[in-house]
Amino acid sequence: MIEEVLKVFKTLDAKDFRILTGIETGMKHFEWVPVEELGKYTKMPFDKLEYRLRKLVRDKLVVRTTQPYDGFQIYFEGYDALALNAFVKRKSISAIGDEVGVGKESVIFEAIRQPELAIGGPIPVIIKFHREGRTSFKQIKRVREHLGEREHFSWIYAARLAAQREYGIMTTLYPKVSIPKPFDQNRHAIVMELAKGSLLSKTKLLNAEWYLDEILRQAKITYSLGIIHADLSEYNIFVSEEGVQLIDWPQYITLDHPQADEILERDVSNVLVHFYRKYDIKRELEEVIEEIKSGASLIEEAKEETSRDEASRDEEGNEESNKEEASMGEAIIERTGKRGKV
């Protein structure tokens, strides 16, 4: 757990992090990274390497096997330490606090980020540590499109790729879509803005109709950008007096996905069912879907209109340019009295 990592984090130095990085790198090629490979990577004498490895095993950052050879794997806790070290070096965080959320595939901790300018107070943020693959690699692979056709991968690969994917789409959507602001990503972890308010599933809304409209509006904007959340429900939406924020994006899909329509319907249905059961607000699924999809068509129409306007301006510009060139030519002719001479 992160708590155990934080206890030993300050005792780790650059050589310890190099060993952890060596094991991380070696796991791309070995199920258990041989100690000989670590020696080549770290360029440390065997006795000093052995001493540090024993400490890392004792601190539960790595695990060791002696069969069929002497080798090492990194624990999630060791991977957490590497990500935290990167965030601290890049000044993405300056302190980490308590656990504020946990799920099957992630654990979330509160943290502090110093302001980019030397004004204002510390910024509250969260660190989301992805945990994809910790329990079942095969099951995760079946439901995670971003793992592709790869037959062999480790939990390190699955968790890191999920974090990269989520951070990538968040930087694409923010601030056009109402989501927490992403700050940084390293390995399997993301630093992002603290979501405003509370989870929709745990909140009693006074103006439920307004919040439903706002959630559907965000879904429409997202769709107009060519994206579907693919895991939208009352458990992935935060509500506050300021509005709504959509969270948890690693499962997103694009509109060219073969099941895009079905997945969009599932997302919208989850939201409509929640508001019907809790607030007796009824909306027709087909009408809502049609409205959400209209956003994409409007965007395409706007793009086409913009392209036509640009083409028209180019043509007008060419005509004006030709007229100016002709006028200049006539002036030159008048001055010389002869055509073809300047």
Coordinates of C-alpha atoms in Angstrom, one line a residue:
M1 CA 0.0 0.0 0.0
I2 CA 1.0 3.6 -0.5
E3 CA 1.3 4.1 3.3
E4 CA 4.1 1.6 3.3
V5 CA 5.8 3.3 0.4
L6 CA 5.7 6.6 2.1
K7 CA 7.3 5.2 5.2
V8 CA 10.4 4.1 3.3
F9 CA 10.4 6.7 0.5
K10 CA 12.6 9.2 2.3
T11 CA 15.2 6.4 3.0
L12 CA 15.6 5.7 -0.7
D13 CA 18.5 7.4 -2.7
A14 CA 19.5 7.7 -6.3
K15 CA 21.1 4.2 -6.4
D16 CA 17.9 2.6 -5.0
F17 CA 15.8 4.3 -7.7
R18 CA 18.3 3.1 -10.3
I19 CA 17.9 -0.5 -9.1
L20 CA 14.1 -0.2 -9.2
T21 CA 14.3 1.3 -12.7
G22 CA 16.6 -1.5 -13.7
I23 CA 14.1 -4.1 -12.6
E24 CA 11.3 -2.2 -14.3
T25 CA 13.3 -2.1 -17.6
G26 CA 14.3 -5.7 -17.3
M27 CA 10.7 -6.9 -16.9
K28 CA 10.2 -5.9 -20.6
H29 CA 12.3 -9.0 -21.4
F30 CA 12.3 -11.2 -18.4
E31 CA 9.5 -12.5 -16.1
W32 CA 12.1 -12.4 -13.3
V33 CA 15.0 -10.1 -14.0
P34 CA 18.3 -11.9 -13.4
V35 CA 20.7 -10.3 -10.9
E36 CA 23.4 -10.4 -13.6
E37 CA 21.2 -8.1 -15.8
L38 CA 20.8 -5.7 -12.8
G39 CA 24.5 -5.6 -12.4
K40 CA 25.0 -4.6 -16.0
Y41 CA 22.3 -1.9 -15.8
T42 CA 23.3 -0.3 -12.5
K43 CA 27.1 -0.8 -12.9
M44 CA 27.3 -1.5 -9.1
P45 CA 29.6 -4.0 -7.5
F46 CA 27.9 -7.3 -6.7
D47 CA 28.2 -6.9 -2.9
K48 CA 26.7 -3.4 -2.8
L49 CA 24.0 -4.4 -5.3
E50 CA 23.1 -7.4 -3.1
Y51 CA 22.9 -5.3 0.0
R52 CA 20.5 -2.8 -1.5
L53 CA 18.4 -5.5 -3.1
R54 CA 17.9 -7.2 0.3
K55 CA 16.8 -3.8 1.7
L56 CA 14.3 -3.3 -1.2
V57 CA 12.9 -6.8 -0.6
R58 CA 12.6 -6.2 3.1
D59 CA 10.8 -2.9 2.4
K60 CA 8.4 -4.8 0.1
L61 CA 9.2 -2.8 -3.0
V62 CA 10.5 -5.8 -4.9
V63 CA 10.1 -9.6 -4.7
R64 CA 12.8 -12.2 -5.2
T65 CA 12.9 -15.7 -6.5
T66 CA 15.8 -18.3 -6.5
Q67 CA 14.1 -20.8 -8.8
P68 CA 15.0 -21.5 -11.6
Y69 CA 17.5 -18.7 -11.1
D70 CA 18.1 -15.7 -8.9
G71 CA 15.8 -13.0 -10.2
F72 CA 13.6 -10.0 -9.2
Q73 CA 10.2 -8.4 -9.9
I74 CA 9.0 -5.0 -8.9
Y75 CA 5.9 -4.7 -6.7
F76 CA 3.2 -2.1 -7.3
E77 CA 4.7 -0.4 -4.2
G78 CA 8.1 -0.2 -6.0
Y79 CA 6.4 1.2 -9.1
D80 CA 4.5 3.7 -6.8
A81 CA 7.9 4.9 -5.5
L82 CA 9.3 5.4 -9.0
A83 CA 6.3 7.5 -10.0
L84 CA 6.3 9.6 -6.8
N85 CA 10.0 10.2 -7.2
A86 CA 9.4 11.5 -10.8
F87 CA 6.5 13.8 -9.6
V88 CA 8.6 15.3 -6.8
K89 CA 11.6 15.9 -9.1
R90 CA 9.3 17.6 -11.6
K91 CA 7.6 19.6 -8.8
S92 CA 4.2 18.2 -9.8
I93 CA 3.6 17.5 -6.1
S94 CA 5.2 18.7 -2.9
A95 CA 3.3 16.5 -0.4
I96 CA 1.0 13.5 -0.3
G97 CA -1.9 13.0 2.1
D98 CA -4.5 10.4 2.8
E99 CA -6.3 7.9 0.6
V100 CA -9.5 9.4 -0.7
G101 CA -10.8 6.7 -3.0
V102 CA -10.2 3.1 -4.0
G103 CA -11.6 0.8 -6.7
K104 CA -10.8 -2.4 -8.5
E105 CA -8.4 -0.7 -10.9
S106 CA -7.2 2.4 -9.1
V107 CA -6.4 4.0 -5.8
I108 CA -6.5 7.7 -5.3
F109 CA -4.6 9.9 -2.8
E110 CA -4.8 13.6 -2.0
A111 CA -1.7 15.6 -2.5
I112 CA -0.4 19.2 -2.6
R113 CA 1.0 21.0 -5.6
Q114 CA 2.9 24.3 -5.3
P115 CA 1.6 27.2 -7.5
E116 CA 3.5 27.7 -10.7
L117 CA 4.0 31.4 -9.9
A118 CA 5.4 32.5 -6.5
I119 CA 1.9 33.8 -5.6
G120 CA -1.1 32.1 -4.0
G121 CA -1.3 29.1 -1.8
P122 CA -0.6 25.4 -2.4
I123 CA -3.0 23.7 -4.9
P124 CA -4.9 20.6 -3.7
V125 CA -4.6 17.8 -6.2
I126 CA -5.1 14.1 -6.4
I127 CA -2.8 11.3 -7.6
K128 CA -4.5 8.4 -9.3
F129 CA -2.5 5.2 -9.3
H130 CA -3.8 2.8 -11.9
R131 CA -3.9 -0.8 -10.8
E132 CA -5.0 -2.6 -14.0
G133 CA -3.8 -6.2 -14.1
R134 CA -3.0 -6.7 -10.4
T135 CA -5.6 -9.4 -10.0
S136 CA -6.1 -10.9 -13.4
F137 CA -4.1 -10.1 -16.5
K138 CA -6.3 -12.1 -18.9
Q139 CA -9.5 -10.6 -17.6
I140 CA -8.1 -7.1 -17.9
K141 CA -7.0 -7.8 -21.5
R142 CA -10.4 -8.9 -22.5
V143 CA -12.1 -5.6 -21.5
R144 CA -9.3 -3.2 -22.3
E145 CA -9.1 -2.2 -26.0
H146 CA -5.8 -0.3 -25.5
L147 CA -3.9 -3.6 -24.8
G148 CA -4.5 -4.6 -28.4
E149 CA -3.5 -8.0 -29.6
R150 CA -0.5 -8.4 -27.3
E151 CA -0.5 -11.9 -25.8
H152 CA 2.3 -11.2 -23.3
F153 CA 2.2 -8.3 -21.0
S154 CA 2.8 -7.6 -17.3
W155 CA 0.6 -5.7 -14.8
I156 CA 3.3 -2.9 -15.2
Y157 CA 2.5 -2.6 -18.9
A158 CA -1.3 -2.7 -18.4
A159 CA -1.3 -0.1 -15.6
R160 CA 1.1 2.3 -17.3
L161 CA -0.7 2.1 -20.6
A162 CA -4.1 2.8 -18.9
A163 CA -2.6 5.9 -17.2
Q164 CA -1.0 7.1 -20.5
R165 CA -4.3 6.6 -22.3
E166 CA -6.4 8.4 -19.6
Y167 CA -3.9 11.3 -19.3
G168 CA -3.8 11.7 -23.1
I169 CA -7.5 12.0 -23.6
M170 CA -7.8 14.3 -20.6
T171 CA -5.3 16.7 -22.1
T172 CA -7.3 16.5 -25.3
L173 CA -10.7 17.2 -23.7
Y174 CA -9.7 19.8 -21.1
P175 CA -11.0 22.5 -20.9
K176 CA -13.6 22.0 -23.7
V177 CA -15.3 19.3 -21.6
S178 CA -15.9 19.7 -17.9
I179 CA -13.3 17.4 -16.3
P180 CA -10.6 17.8 -13.6
K181 CA -7.5 19.6 -15.0
P182 CA -4.7 17.1 -15.7
F183 CA -1.2 18.2 -14.5
D184 CA 1.2 15.4 -15.0
Q185 CA 1.6 11.7 -15.7
N186 CA 4.3 9.2 -15.0
R187 CA 4.2 5.4 -15.4
H188 CA 0.9 4.3 -13.9
A189 CA 0.0 7.5 -12.1
I190 CA -1.7 10.8 -12.9
V191 CA -1.7 14.1 -11.0
M192 CA -4.9 16.0 -11.6
E193 CA -7.1 18.6 -10.2
L194 CA -9.4 17.6 -7.3
A195 CA -12.9 17.0 -8.6
K196 CA -15.4 19.6 -7.4
G197 CA -18.3 18.6 -5.2
S198 CA -19.3 15.0 -4.5
L199 CA -20.2 11.9 -6.5
L200 CA -23.6 12.0 -8.1
S201 CA -24.4 8.6 -6.6
K202 CA -24.0 9.9 -3.1
T203 CA -25.7 13.3 -3.5
K204 CA -29.3 14.4 -3.2
L205 CA -29.9 17.1 -5.8
L206 CA -32.3 20.0 -5.2
N207 CA -32.5 20.9 -8.9
A208 CA -32.1 17.5 -10.5
E209 CA -33.5 18.5 -13.9
W210 CA -30.8 21.1 -14.4
Y211 CA -28.0 18.7 -13.5
L212 CA -29.3 16.1 -15.9
D213 CA -29.4 18.6 -18.7
E214 CA -25.8 19.6 -17.8
I215 CA -24.5 16.0 -17.8
L216 CA -26.1 15.4 -21.2
R217 CA -24.7 18.7 -22.5
Q218 CA -21.2 17.5 -21.5
A219 CA -21.8 14.2 -23.2
K220 CA -22.9 16.1 -26.3
I221 CA -19.7 18.2 -26.3
T222 CA -17.6 15.1 -25.8
Y223 CA -19.4 13.3 -28.7
S224 CA -18.8 16.4 -31.0
L225 CA -15.1 15.9 -30.3
G226 CA -15.3 12.4 -31.6
I227 CA -15.2 10.7 -28.1
I228 CA -17.5 8.5 -26.0
H229 CA -16.8 8.1 -22.3
A230 CA -17.7 4.4 -22.4
D231 CA -18.0 4.0 -18.6
L232 CA -20.4 6.9 -17.7
S233 CA -22.7 6.4 -14.7
E234 CA -23.6 8.1 -11.5
Y235 CA -20.3 6.7 -10.1
N236 CA -18.2 8.7 -12.5
I237 CA -19.8 12.1 -12.3
F238 CA -19.1 14.8 -9.7
V239 CA -21.7 17.4 -9.0
S240 CA -21.3 20.8 -7.2
E241 CA -22.9 24.2 -7.1
E242 CA -20.7 25.1 -10.1
G243 CA -21.9 22.3 -12.3
V244 CA -20.7 18.8 -13.1
Q245 CA -17.4 17.1 -13.9
L246 CA -16.9 13.7 -15.7
I247 CA -14.2 11.5 -14.3
D248 CA -12.5 8.2 -15.1
W249 CA -11.6 8.1 -18.8
P250 CA -9.3 5.1 -19.5
Q251 CA -12.0 3.2 -21.3
Y252 CA -13.0 5.9 -23.7
I253 CA -13.6 5.0 -27.4
T254 CA -13.8 7.0 -30.6
L255 CA -16.7 7.2 -32.9
D256 CA -15.2 4.8 -35.4
H257 CA -15.4 2.0 -32.8
P258 CA -17.6 -0.9 -34.1
Q259 CA -19.8 -0.8 -31.0
A260 CA -19.9 3.0 -30.7
D261 CA -23.7 3.4 -30.9
E262 CA -24.3 0.6 -28.4
I263 CA -21.7 2.0 -26.0
L264 CA -23.1 5.5 -26.2
E265 CA -26.6 4.2 -25.6
R266 CA -25.3 2.3 -22.5
D267 CA -23.7 5.5 -21.1
V268 CA -26.8 7.6 -21.6
S269 CA -29.1 4.9 -20.3
N270 CA -27.1 4.6 -17.1
V271 CA -27.6 8.3 -16.5
L272 CA -31.3 8.4 -17.4
V273 CA -32.1 5.4 -15.3
H274 CA -30.4 7.0 -12.3
F275 CA -32.4 10.2 -12.6
Y276 CA -35.6 8.3 -13.2
R277 CA -35.2 6.0 -10.2
K278 CA -34.0 8.7 -7.8
Y279 CA -35.9 11.8 -9.0
D280 CA -38.7 10.4 -11.2
I281 CA -37.4 12.3 -14.2
K282 CA -38.2 10.6 -17.4
R283 CA -36.5 11.2 -20.7
E284 CA -36.8 9.2 -23.9
L285 CA -33.5 7.4 -24.7
E286 CA -33.9 7.8 -28.5
E287 CA -34.5 11.5 -28.3
V288 CA -31.6 12.1 -26.0
I289 CA -29.3 10.1 -28.3
E290 CA -30.4 12.0 -31.3
E291 CA -29.7 15.3 -29.5
I292 CA -26.2 14.2 -28.5
K293 CA -25.4 13.1 -32.0
S294 CA -26.7 16.3 -33.5
G295 CA -23.7 18.0 -31.9
A296 CA -21.3 16.1 -34.1
S297 CA -23.2 17.0 -37.3
L298 CA -23.3 20.7 -36.3
I299 CA -19.6 20.6 -35.8
E300 CA -19.1 19.1 -39.3
E301 CA -21.4 21.6 -40.8
A302 CA -19.5 24.4 -39.2
K303 CA -16.2 23.0 -40.4
E304 CA -17.6 22.7 -44.0
E305 CA -18.9 26.3 -43.8
T306 CA -15.6 27.5 -42.5
S307 CA -13.8 25.7 -45.4
R308 CA -16.1 27.2 -47.9
D309 CA -15.6 30.7 -46.4
E310 CA -11.8 30.3 -46.5
A311 CA -12.0 29.1 -50.1
S312 CA -14.2 32.0 -51.1
R313 CA -11.8 34.5 -49.4
D314 CA -8.9 32.9 -51.2
E315 CA -10.7 33.3 -54.5
E316 CA -11.6 36.9 -53.7
G317 CA -8.0 37.5 -52.7
N318 CA -6.7 36.1 -55.9
E319 CA -9.1 38.2 -58.0
E320 CA -8.1 41.4 -56.1
S321 CA -4.4 40.4 -56.5
N322 CA -4.9 39.9 -60.2
K323 CA -6.6 43.3 -60.5
E324 CA -3.8 44.9 -58.7
E325 CA -1.2 43.3 -60.9
A326 CA -3.1 44.3 -64.0
S327 CA -3.4 47.9 -62.7
M328 CA 0.3 47.9 -62.0
G329 CA 1.0 46.6 -65.5
E330 CA -1.1 49.4 -67.1
A331 CA 0.7 52.0 -65.0
I332 CA 4.0 50.6 -66.2
I333 CA 2.9 50.7 -69.8
E334 CA 1.8 54.3 -69.5
R335 CA 5.1 55.3 -68.1
T336 CA 7.2 53.5 -70.7
G337 CA 4.8 54.0 -73.6
K338 CA 5.5 50.5 -74.8
R339 CA 4.1 47.2 -73.9
G340 CA 6.5 44.5 -72.8
K341 CA 9.2 46.9 -71.5
V342 CA 9.8 48.0 -67.9

